[in-house]
mmCIF file of C-alpha atoms and ligand atoms in Angstrom:
data_model
loop_
_atom_site.group_PDB
_atom_site.id
_atom_site.type_symbol
_atom_site.label_atom_id
_atom_site.label_comp_id
_atom_site.label_asym_id
_atom_site.label_seq_id
_atom_site.Cartn_x
_atom_site.Cartn_y
_atom_site.Cartn_z
ATOM 1 C CA MET G 1 239.628 -15.248 -6.229
ATOM 2 C CA LYS G 2 238.792 -16.051 -2.684
ATOM 3 C CA GLU G 3 239.903 -19.663 -3.179
ATOM 4 C CA MET G 4 243.201 -18.421 -4.886
ATOM 5 C CA LEU G 5 243.863 -16.280 -1.808
ATOM 6 C CA GLN G 6 243.010 -19.061 0.521
ATOM 7 C CA LYS G 7 245.233 -21.258 -1.434
ATOM 8 C CA LEU G 8 248.110 -18.812 -1.153
ATOM 9 C CA ARG G 9 247.633 -18.455 2.469
ATOM 10 C CA GLU G 10 247.977 -22.232 2.991
ATOM 11 C CA GLU G 11 250.923 -22.462 0.776
ATOM 12 C CA PHE G 12 252.777 -19.664 2.582
ATOM 13 C CA GLY G 13 252.084 -21.259 5.911
ATOM 14 C CA VAL G 14 253.639 -24.511 4.661
ATOM 15 C CA ALA G 15 256.672 -22.505 3.220
ATOM 16 C CA ILE G 16 257.389 -20.380 6.182
ATOM 17 C CA ALA G 17 257.563 -23.299 8.521
ATOM 18 C CA GLN G 18 260.325 -24.763 6.452
ATOM 19 C CA VAL G 19 262.439 -21.540 6.380
ATOM 20 C CA GLN G 20 265.939 -22.236 8.173
ATOM 21 C CA ASP G 21 267.772 -18.721 7.773
ATOM 22 C CA ALA G 22 267.503 -15.019 7.197
ATOM 23 C CA ALA G 23 268.245 -15.715 3.364
ATOM 24 C CA GLU G 24 265.621 -18.173 3.124
ATOM 25 C CA LEU G 25 263.084 -15.952 4.641
ATOM 26 C CA ASP G 26 263.977 -12.869 2.502
ATOM 27 C CA SER G 27 263.377 -14.881 -0.745
ATOM 28 C CA LEU G 28 260.115 -16.094 0.834
ATOM 29 C CA ARG G 29 259.218 -12.693 1.223
ATOM 30 C CA VAL G 30 260.152 -11.348 -2.245
ATOM 31 C CA LYS G 31 258.078 -14.501 -3.531
ATOM 32 C CA TYR G 32 254.955 -13.587 -1.840
ATOM 33 C CA LEU G 33 254.970 -9.902 -0.953
ATOM 34 C CA GLY G 34 257.405 -8.608 -3.434
ATOM 35 C CA LYS G 35 256.369 -6.188 -6.296
ATOM 36 C CA LYS G 36 256.397 -9.296 -8.450
ATOM 37 C CA GLY G 37 255.125 -11.363 -5.846
ATOM 38 C CA GLU G 38 252.167 -13.872 -5.847
ATOM 39 C CA LEU G 39 249.843 -11.948 -3.597
ATOM 40 C CA THR G 40 250.289 -8.702 -5.873
ATOM 41 C CA ALA G 41 249.545 -10.807 -8.731
ATOM 42 C CA ILE G 42 246.355 -11.707 -7.380
ATOM 43 C CA LEU G 43 245.698 -8.319 -6.198
ATOM 44 C CA LYS G 44 246.111 -7.044 -9.840
ATOM 45 C CA GLN G 45 243.085 -8.902 -10.946
ATOM 46 C CA MET G 46 240.744 -7.010 -8.422
ATOM 47 C CA GLY G 47 239.750 -4.919 -11.425
ATOM 48 C CA LYS G 48 237.786 -7.647 -12.830
ATOM 49 C CA LEU G 49 235.630 -8.075 -9.772
ATOM 50 C CA SER G 50 232.149 -6.736 -9.246
ATOM 51 C CA ALA G 51 231.276 -3.804 -7.094
ATOM 52 C CA GLU G 52 230.001 -5.905 -4.412
ATOM 53 C CA GLU G 53 232.910 -8.654 -4.473
ATOM 54 C CA ARG G 54 235.492 -6.000 -4.281
ATOM 55 C CA PRO G 55 235.424 -4.817 -0.874
ATOM 56 C CA VAL G 56 234.980 -8.527 0.522
ATOM 57 C CA ILE G 57 237.748 -9.731 -1.320
ATOM 58 C CA GLY G 58 239.853 -6.525 -0.647
ATOM 59 C CA GLN G 59 239.372 -7.069 3.097
ATOM 60 C CA LEU G 60 240.407 -10.608 2.669
ATOM 61 C CA ALA G 61 243.493 -9.601 0.848
ATOM 62 C CA ASN G 62 244.516 -7.090 3.507
ATOM 63 C CA GLN G 63 244.073 -9.694 6.092
ATOM 64 C CA VAL G 64 246.219 -12.361 4.203
ATOM 65 C CA ARG G 65 248.905 -9.629 3.779
ATOM 66 C CA SER G 66 249.125 -8.552 7.118
ATOM 67 C CA GLU G 67 249.064 -12.035 8.474
ATOM 68 C CA MET G 68 252.131 -12.839 6.125
ATOM 69 C CA GLU G 69 253.977 -9.795 7.193
ATOM 70 C CA GLU G 70 253.372 -10.655 10.905
ATOM 71 C CA ARG G 71 254.569 -13.993 10.369
ATOM 72 C CA ILE G 72 257.436 -12.874 8.561
ATOM 73 C CA THR G 73 258.391 -10.685 11.142
ATOM 74 C CA ALA G 74 258.088 -13.217 13.864
ATOM 75 C CA CYS G 75 259.973 -15.707 12.147
ATOM 76 C CA SER G 76 262.869 -12.955 11.509
ATOM 77 C CA THR G 77 263.083 -12.424 15.254
ATOM 78 C CA THR G 78 263.349 -16.243 15.634
ATOM 79 C CA ILE G 79 265.989 -16.597 13.259
ATOM 80 C CA ALA G 80 267.975 -13.617 14.644
ATOM 81 C CA GLU G 81 267.782 -15.062 18.308
ATOM 82 C CA LYS G 82 268.840 -18.619 16.953
ATOM 83 C CA GLU G 83 271.972 -17.167 15.010
ATOM 84 C CA LEU G 84 272.876 -14.977 18.120
ATOM 85 C CA GLU G 85 272.817 -18.144 20.309
ATOM 86 C CA LEU G 86 274.852 -20.209 17.803
ATOM 87 C CA ARG G 87 277.413 -17.193 17.319
ATOM 88 C CA LEU G 88 277.698 -16.899 21.325
ATOM 89 C CA LYS G 89 278.325 -20.632 21.366
ATOM 90 C CA ARG G 90 280.725 -20.582 18.654
ATOM 91 C CA GLU G 91 282.829 -17.824 20.027
ATOM 92 C CA THR G 92 282.759 -19.030 23.827
ATOM 93 C CA LEU G 93 286.131 -18.538 25.466
ATOM 94 C CA ASP G 94 286.803 -21.520 27.942
ATOM 95 C CA VAL G 95 289.109 -19.872 30.700
ATOM 96 C CA THR G 96 289.407 -23.345 32.430
ATOM 97 C CA VAL G 97 291.226 -24.859 29.446
ATOM 98 C CA PRO G 98 295.056 -25.306 30.321
ATOM 99 C CA GLY G 99 297.262 -22.795 28.492
ATOM 100 C CA LYS G 100 300.078 -24.203 26.110
ATOM 101 C CA THR G 101 303.407 -23.692 27.700
ATOM 102 C CA PRO G 102 305.983 -22.173 25.437
ATOM 103 C CA VAL G 103 309.149 -24.237 24.721
ATOM 104 C CA ILE G 104 312.228 -22.682 26.102
ATOM 105 C CA GLY G 105 315.694 -23.611 25.170
ATOM 106 C CA HIS G 106 318.248 -24.290 27.810
ATOM 107 C CA ARG G 107 321.983 -24.478 28.138
ATOM 108 C CA HIS G 108 323.950 -26.988 26.139
ATOM 109 C CA PRO G 109 325.786 -29.589 28.114
ATOM 110 C CA ILE G 110 329.142 -28.152 26.971
ATOM 111 C CA ASN G 111 328.250 -24.482 28.066
ATOM 112 C CA SER G 112 326.879 -25.738 31.431
ATOM 113 C CA THR G 113 330.333 -27.627 31.924
ATOM 114 C CA ILE G 114 332.183 -24.846 31.131
ATOM 115 C CA ASP G 115 330.375 -22.550 33.247
ATOM 116 C CA GLU G 116 330.791 -24.769 36.484
ATOM 117 C CA ILE G 117 334.418 -24.763 36.042
ATOM 118 C CA LYS G 118 334.510 -20.981 35.418
ATOM 119 C CA GLU G 119 332.490 -20.518 38.496
ATOM 120 C CA ILE G 120 334.937 -22.450 40.527
ATOM 121 C CA PHE G 121 338.104 -20.598 39.089
ATOM 122 C CA ILE G 122 336.240 -17.157 39.570
ATOM 123 C CA GLY G 123 335.797 -18.238 43.331
ATOM 124 C CA MET G 124 339.461 -18.570 43.633
ATOM 125 C CA GLY G 125 340.177 -14.975 42.217
ATOM 126 C CA PHE G 126 340.850 -15.999 38.443
ATOM 127 C CA GLN G 127 339.695 -13.720 35.728
ATOM 128 C CA VAL G 128 337.876 -15.130 32.619
ATOM 129 C CA ILE G 129 339.021 -14.028 29.383
ATOM 130 C CA ASP G 130 337.958 -14.575 25.652
ATOM 131 C CA GLY G 131 340.048 -14.899 22.507
ATOM 132 C CA PRO G 132 339.975 -15.300 18.679
ATOM 133 C CA GLU G 133 339.355 -18.779 17.246
ATOM 134 C CA ILE G 134 341.215 -17.726 13.964
ATOM 135 C CA GLU G 135 344.649 -17.083 15.397
ATOM 136 C CA LEU G 136 348.252 -16.161 14.326
ATOM 137 C CA ALA G 137 350.525 -19.382 14.054
ATOM 138 C CA SER G 138 353.146 -17.362 15.770
ATOM 139 C CA TYR G 139 350.771 -17.089 18.894
ATOM 140 C CA ASN G 140 349.622 -20.803 18.566
ATOM 141 C CA PHE G 141 353.059 -22.220 18.146
ATOM 142 C CA ASP G 142 356.057 -19.924 18.075
ATOM 143 C CA ARG G 143 355.623 -17.877 20.990
ATOM 144 C CA LEU G 144 354.840 -21.210 22.973
ATOM 145 C CA ASN G 145 358.163 -22.558 22.110
ATOM 146 C CA ALA G 146 356.853 -24.704 19.328
ATOM 147 C CA GLU G 147 358.890 -23.279 16.445
ATOM 148 C CA GLU G 148 359.006 -24.400 12.802
ATOM 149 C CA GLY G 149 359.320 -27.674 12.425
ATOM 150 C CA HIS G 150 357.458 -28.993 15.327
ATOM 151 C CA PRO G 151 355.313 -31.956 14.616
ATOM 152 C CA SER G 152 352.108 -30.084 15.697
ATOM 153 C CA ARG G 153 352.531 -27.645 12.957
ATOM 154 C CA ASP G 154 352.202 -30.132 10.093
ATOM 155 C CA TRP G 155 349.885 -29.387 7.407
ATOM 156 C CA SER G 156 348.125 -32.697 8.013
ATOM 157 C CA ASP G 157 347.018 -32.026 11.619
ATOM 158 C CA THR G 158 346.245 -28.389 11.575
ATOM 159 C CA PHE G 159 343.854 -25.964 9.699
ATOM 160 C CA TYR G 160 345.706 -22.979 7.855
ATOM 161 C CA PHE G 161 344.240 -20.189 5.941
ATOM 162 C CA ASP G 162 346.998 -19.188 3.821
ATOM 163 C CA GLU G 163 350.080 -20.819 1.870
ATOM 164 C CA ASP G 164 352.769 -19.676 4.205
ATOM 165 C CA SER G 165 351.000 -21.066 7.483
ATOM 166 C CA ARG G 166 350.671 -17.827 8.997
ATOM 167 C CA VAL G 167 347.050 -17.669 10.081
ATOM 168 C CA MET G 168 345.086 -20.850 11.308
ATOM 169 C CA LEU G 169 342.260 -22.146 13.333
ATOM 170 C CA ARG G 170 343.775 -22.399 16.659
ATOM 171 C CA SER G 171 344.814 -25.793 17.673
ATOM 172 C CA GLN G 172 344.672 -25.286 21.309
ATOM 173 C CA THR G 173 343.585 -22.515 23.849
ATOM 174 C CA SER G 174 347.399 -22.005 24.988
ATOM 175 C CA PRO G 175 347.879 -18.836 22.540
ATOM 176 C CA MET G 176 345.560 -17.108 25.065
ATOM 177 C CA GLN G 177 348.509 -17.455 27.579
ATOM 178 C CA VAL G 178 350.469 -15.380 25.134
ATOM 179 C CA ARG G 179 347.690 -12.962 24.622
ATOM 180 C CA ALA G 180 347.278 -12.470 28.408
ATOM 181 C CA MET G 181 350.864 -12.056 28.997
ATOM 182 C CA GLU G 182 351.122 -9.413 26.424
ATOM 183 C CA SER G 183 347.995 -7.293 27.346
ATOM 184 C CA MET G 184 347.781 -7.789 31.136
ATOM 185 C CA ASP G 185 349.553 -6.398 34.196
ATOM 186 C CA LEU G 186 351.194 -8.968 36.326
ATOM 187 C CA PRO G 187 350.332 -10.771 38.178
ATOM 188 C CA ILE G 188 347.965 -12.736 36.104
ATOM 189 C CA ARG G 189 345.409 -15.274 37.183
ATOM 190 C CA ILE G 190 343.186 -16.237 34.064
ATOM 191 C CA VAL G 191 340.992 -19.097 32.554
ATOM 192 C CA ALA G 192 340.312 -18.936 28.952
ATOM 193 C CA PRO G 193 337.630 -21.309 27.461
ATOM 194 C CA GLY G 194 337.052 -21.640 23.888
ATOM 195 C CA ARG G 195 336.764 -23.975 20.721
ATOM 196 C CA VAL G 196 340.021 -25.434 19.104
ATOM 197 C CA TYR G 197 340.389 -27.110 15.901
ATOM 198 C CA ARG G 198 342.368 -30.160 14.852
ATOM 199 C CA LYS G 199 342.441 -32.199 11.830
ATOM 200 C CA ASP G 200 340.890 -35.137 13.380
ATOM 201 C CA GLU G 201 338.465 -37.913 11.834
ATOM 202 C CA VAL G 202 335.205 -37.797 13.591
ATOM 203 C CA ASP G 203 334.503 -40.995 15.944
ATOM 204 C CA ALA G 204 333.182 -41.642 19.379
ATOM 205 C CA THR G 205 335.783 -39.811 21.003
ATOM 206 C CA HIS G 206 337.283 -37.273 18.400
ATOM 207 C CA SER G 207 335.966 -34.320 16.734
ATOM 208 C CA PRO G 208 337.824 -31.595 14.436
ATOM 209 C CA MET G 209 336.400 -29.183 16.753
ATOM 210 C CA PHE G 210 335.949 -29.292 20.398
ATOM 211 C CA HIS G 211 336.319 -27.051 23.614
ATOM 212 C CA GLN G 212 339.486 -26.449 26.033
ATOM 213 C CA ILE G 213 339.827 -24.402 29.032
ATOM 214 C CA GLU G 214 343.278 -22.968 29.505
ATOM 215 C CA GLY G 215 344.281 -21.744 33.008
ATOM 216 C CA MET G 216 347.395 -19.652 33.652
ATOM 217 C CA VAL G 217 348.906 -17.866 36.983
ATOM 218 C CA ILE G 218 352.273 -15.937 36.856
ATOM 219 C CA ASP G 219 353.451 -13.961 39.761
ATOM 220 C CA LYS G 220 356.421 -13.843 41.933
ATOM 221 C CA GLY G 221 357.402 -17.156 43.862
ATOM 222 C CA ILE G 222 354.868 -19.325 42.098
ATOM 223 C CA THR G 223 355.901 -23.054 42.367
ATOM 224 C CA MET G 224 354.615 -26.461 41.160
ATOM 225 C CA ALA G 225 353.240 -26.699 44.840
ATOM 226 C CA ASP G 226 350.772 -24.099 43.730
ATOM 227 C CA LEU G 227 349.763 -25.831 40.592
ATOM 228 C CA LYS G 228 348.902 -29.000 42.464
ATOM 229 C CA GLY G 229 347.211 -27.155 45.151
ATOM 230 C CA THR G 230 345.037 -25.113 42.931
ATOM 231 C CA LEU G 231 343.909 -28.202 40.749
ATOM 232 C CA ASN G 232 343.659 -30.230 43.595
ATOM 233 C CA GLU G 233 341.108 -27.957 45.129
ATOM 234 C CA VAL G 234 339.224 -27.376 41.788
ATOM 235 C CA MET G 235 338.971 -31.461 41.497
ATOM 236 C CA LYS G 236 337.432 -31.698 44.878
ATOM 237 C CA GLN G 237 334.834 -28.745 43.891
ATOM 238 C CA LEU G 238 334.106 -30.771 40.644
ATOM 239 C CA TYR G 239 333.962 -34.183 41.861
ATOM 240 C CA GLY G 240 333.647 -34.217 45.705
ATOM 241 C CA GLN G 241 336.034 -33.618 48.822
ATOM 242 C CA ASP G 242 337.381 -37.170 48.650
ATOM 243 C CA THR G 243 338.594 -36.937 45.063
ATOM 244 C CA VAL G 244 342.162 -38.361 44.489
ATOM 245 C CA THR G 245 344.537 -36.979 41.806
ATOM 246 C CA ARG G 246 347.870 -38.147 40.479
ATOM 247 C CA PHE G 247 350.325 -36.202 38.432
ATOM 248 C CA ARG G 248 352.472 -38.042 35.684
ATOM 249 C CA PRO G 249 355.383 -36.428 33.973
ATOM 250 C CA HIS G 250 354.858 -35.579 30.341
ATOM 251 C CA HIS G 251 356.222 -33.275 27.702
ATOM 252 C CA PHE G 252 354.748 -29.877 26.316
ATOM 253 C CA PRO G 253 356.992 -27.524 24.505
ATOM 254 C CA PHE G 254 355.681 -24.507 26.761
ATOM 255 C CA THR G 255 355.972 -25.964 30.121
ATOM 256 C CA GLU G 256 359.041 -27.334 32.069
ATOM 257 C CA PRO G 257 358.627 -29.332 33.980
ATOM 258 C CA SER G 258 355.339 -30.758 32.220
ATOM 259 C CA CYS G 259 352.911 -33.002 33.626
ATOM 260 C CA GLU G 260 349.615 -34.728 33.041
ATOM 261 C CA MET G 261 346.942 -34.641 35.794
ATOM 262 C CA ASP G 262 344.647 -37.831 36.416
ATOM 263 C CA VAL G 263 341.802 -38.279 38.849
ATOM 264 C CA GLN G 264 340.961 -41.455 40.460
ATOM 265 C CA CYS G 265 337.782 -42.872 39.031
ATOM 266 C CA HIS G 266 335.029 -41.539 41.174
ATOM 267 C CA LYS G 267 332.901 -44.673 40.266
ATOM 268 C CA CYS G 268 335.085 -47.427 41.041
ATOM 269 C CA GLY G 269 337.571 -45.749 43.513
ATOM 270 C CA GLY G 270 340.502 -46.737 41.156
ATOM 271 C CA VAL G 271 339.681 -50.564 40.981
ATOM 272 C CA GLY G 272 338.685 -50.382 37.128
ATOM 273 C CA CYS G 273 335.333 -49.947 35.669
ATOM 274 C CA PRO G 274 333.693 -49.094 32.313
ATOM 275 C CA THR G 275 333.536 -45.205 33.293
ATOM 276 C CA CYS G 276 337.547 -45.277 33.570
ATOM 277 C CA LYS G 277 337.988 -48.099 31.090
ATOM 278 C CA GLY G 278 339.480 -50.361 33.526
ATOM 279 C CA GLU G 279 342.305 -48.031 34.388
ATOM 280 C CA GLY G 280 341.060 -46.763 37.878
ATOM 281 C CA TRP G 281 342.213 -43.223 36.502
ATOM 282 C CA ILE G 282 340.965 -40.726 34.231
ATOM 283 C CA GLU G 283 343.289 -38.274 32.442
ATOM 284 C CA LEU G 284 342.046 -34.616 32.659
ATOM 285 C CA LEU G 285 344.476 -32.122 31.702
ATOM 286 C CA GLY G 286 347.920 -31.225 30.633
ATOM 287 C CA ALA G 287 350.072 -28.977 32.830
ATOM 288 C CA GLY G 288 353.157 -27.550 33.900
ATOM 289 C CA MET G 289 355.489 -24.639 34.883
ATOM 290 C CA ILE G 290 355.500 -22.044 32.190
ATOM 291 C CA HIS G 291 358.895 -22.521 30.227
ATOM 292 C CA PRO G 292 361.275 -19.610 30.829
ATOM 293 C CA LYS G 293 361.656 -19.077 27.127
ATOM 294 C CA VAL G 294 357.914 -18.641 26.781
ATOM 295 C CA LEU G 295 357.929 -15.876 29.538
ATOM 296 C CA GLU G 296 361.023 -14.058 28.099
ATOM 297 C CA MET G 297 359.219 -14.006 24.633
ATOM 298 C CA SER G 298 356.368 -12.053 25.961
ATOM 299 C CA GLY G 299 358.610 -9.682 27.832
ATOM 300 C CA ILE G 300 358.194 -11.245 31.453
ATOM 301 C CA ASP G 301 361.488 -11.504 33.583
ATOM 302 C CA SER G 302 361.796 -15.293 34.179
ATOM 303 C CA GLU G 303 364.104 -14.466 37.014
ATOM 304 C CA VAL G 304 361.746 -12.519 38.924
ATOM 305 C CA TYR G 305 358.497 -14.108 37.697
ATOM 306 C CA THR G 306 357.454 -17.859 37.418
ATOM 307 C CA GLY G 307 354.148 -19.307 36.555
ATOM 308 C CA TRP G 308 352.066 -22.492 35.907
ATOM 309 C CA ALA G 309 349.531 -23.400 33.207
ATOM 310 C CA PHE G 310 347.105 -26.005 32.377
ATOM 311 C CA GLY G 311 344.741 -26.868 29.399
ATOM 312 C CA MET G 312 341.795 -29.410 29.714
ATOM 313 C CA GLY G 313 339.400 -30.968 27.420
ATOM 314 C CA VAL G 314 335.845 -29.628 27.980
ATOM 315 C CA GLU G 315 334.010 -32.615 26.133
ATOM 316 C CA ARG G 316 335.586 -35.494 28.182
ATOM 317 C CA LEU G 317 334.463 -33.741 31.278
ATOM 318 C CA ALA G 318 331.112 -33.238 29.968
ATOM 319 C CA MET G 319 330.772 -36.967 28.686
ATOM 320 C CA ARG G 320 331.731 -38.146 31.950
ATOM 321 C CA LYS G 321 329.541 -35.608 34.188
ATOM 322 C CA PHE G 322 326.257 -36.428 31.950
ATOM 323 C CA LYS G 323 327.248 -40.133 30.956
ATOM 324 C CA ILE G 324 327.263 -39.449 27.334
ATOM 325 C CA PRO G 325 328.688 -42.543 25.569
ATOM 326 C CA ASP G 326 329.572 -40.788 21.992
ATOM 327 C CA LEU G 327 331.315 -37.526 21.608
ATOM 328 C CA ARG G 328 329.158 -37.059 18.154
ATOM 329 C CA LEU G 329 325.732 -36.866 20.222
ATOM 330 C CA ILE G 330 327.047 -33.456 21.639
ATOM 331 C CA PHE G 331 327.308 -31.969 18.430
ATOM 332 C CA GLU G 332 324.540 -33.378 16.397
ATOM 333 C CA ASN G 333 321.966 -30.922 17.934
ATOM 334 C CA ASP G 334 319.082 -33.394 18.256
ATOM 335 C CA VAL G 335 316.721 -31.612 20.578
ATOM 336 C CA ARG G 336 315.575 -35.060 21.620
ATOM 337 C CA PHE G 337 319.158 -35.578 22.874
ATOM 338 C CA LEU G 338 319.957 -32.200 24.378
ATOM 339 C CA GLU G 339 316.587 -31.804 26.203
ATOM 340 C CA GLN G 340 317.916 -34.492 28.569
ATOM 341 C CA PHE G 341 320.244 -32.202 30.340
HETATM 342 N N1 DAH I 401 347.524 -27.242 24.834
HETATM 343 C C1 DAH I 401 347.796 -28.497 25.382
HETATM 344 C C2 DAH I 401 346.899 -29.476 24.344
HETATM 345 O O1 DAH I 401 346.205 -28.822 23.673
HETATM 346 C C3 DAH I 401 347.262 -28.744 26.711
HETATM 347 C C4 DAH I 401 348.160 -27.962 27.702
HETATM 348 C C5 DAH I 401 349.156 -28.642 28.324
HETATM 349 C C6 DAH I 401 347.942 -26.763 28.269
HETATM 350 C C7 DAH I 401 350.209 -28.066 29.279
HETATM 351 C C8 DAH I 401 348.603 -26.022 29.096
HETATM 352 C C9 DAH I 401 349.684 -26.590 29.521
HETATM 353 O O2 DAH I 401 348.676 -24.884 29.411
HETATM 354 O O3 DAH I 401 350.573 -26.261 30.519
HETATM 355 O O4 DAH I 401 347.212 -30.447 24.416
#
């Protein structure tokens, strides 16, 4: 029996040296010291021993047991320390690692262009107003002196909601003139930016949806000189103090006289270059003195009051400002494109 105990002690020594974790240590403990363990099995045979042998073997067995217990306790402490160390390493927070910057969006080039123009007009005492994109045809056309039969009312170039062509997607921001005349007290100074819709095929310079900014002034004694003076000042603030403009005669049903305004190309100074497509001038807006019939239809006495109005396309301004070669890029909403502005 003595040899059996010695052998067990040796075996245990080898086994415990290989233990890696708490689970392994526990099964080792059960294997050697458990109720059905190997040491217990040997001790069960003590009864067969002689009276002289029993205390000697008993002492040895106790010694082996306490040795095993001690080593198990020591091993368990080592494992716990090792595991704690590992856990601390795993859970370390490195405060020196750079943080992740959250991605924040920014204004779309169309909105920033509108905002810039709004700011200029606000600085000149204008009020910014907003109105519906789904508009009555009577506001979009009739009250602007474009009655039934006018070419711009054709099914082929405008979006209607109903068979009798009474409700439509506005084709211009000009109905905001009528809305302002109807709802505001005189004198009126407004700009009205917003989306407009036309049945245009999509290409590098056309889109069925685009943006305009409408402007209007109505007061006593307003003349074409006020229109030119105001727009010239706006263009100087937009393109620089030495900006040159020109006004060409044109026709719009709701203004008389009507004109279009060009700015001399700020790139080439009027010589002709890719920016102005070789023309030296860039067409910016339509404008004119509000037709007396338009004033009268909204209940304004055209003998007492006069006014001017303009409408400009925002996409063209933005394309020039940000050097965008193709209108489609503006609406595709590819962040790689939009992030550049
Ligand atoms: N609404 C016109 C268009 O879409 C632009 C325009 C021209 C607006 C003359 C005006 C104006 O207010 O007076 O082509």
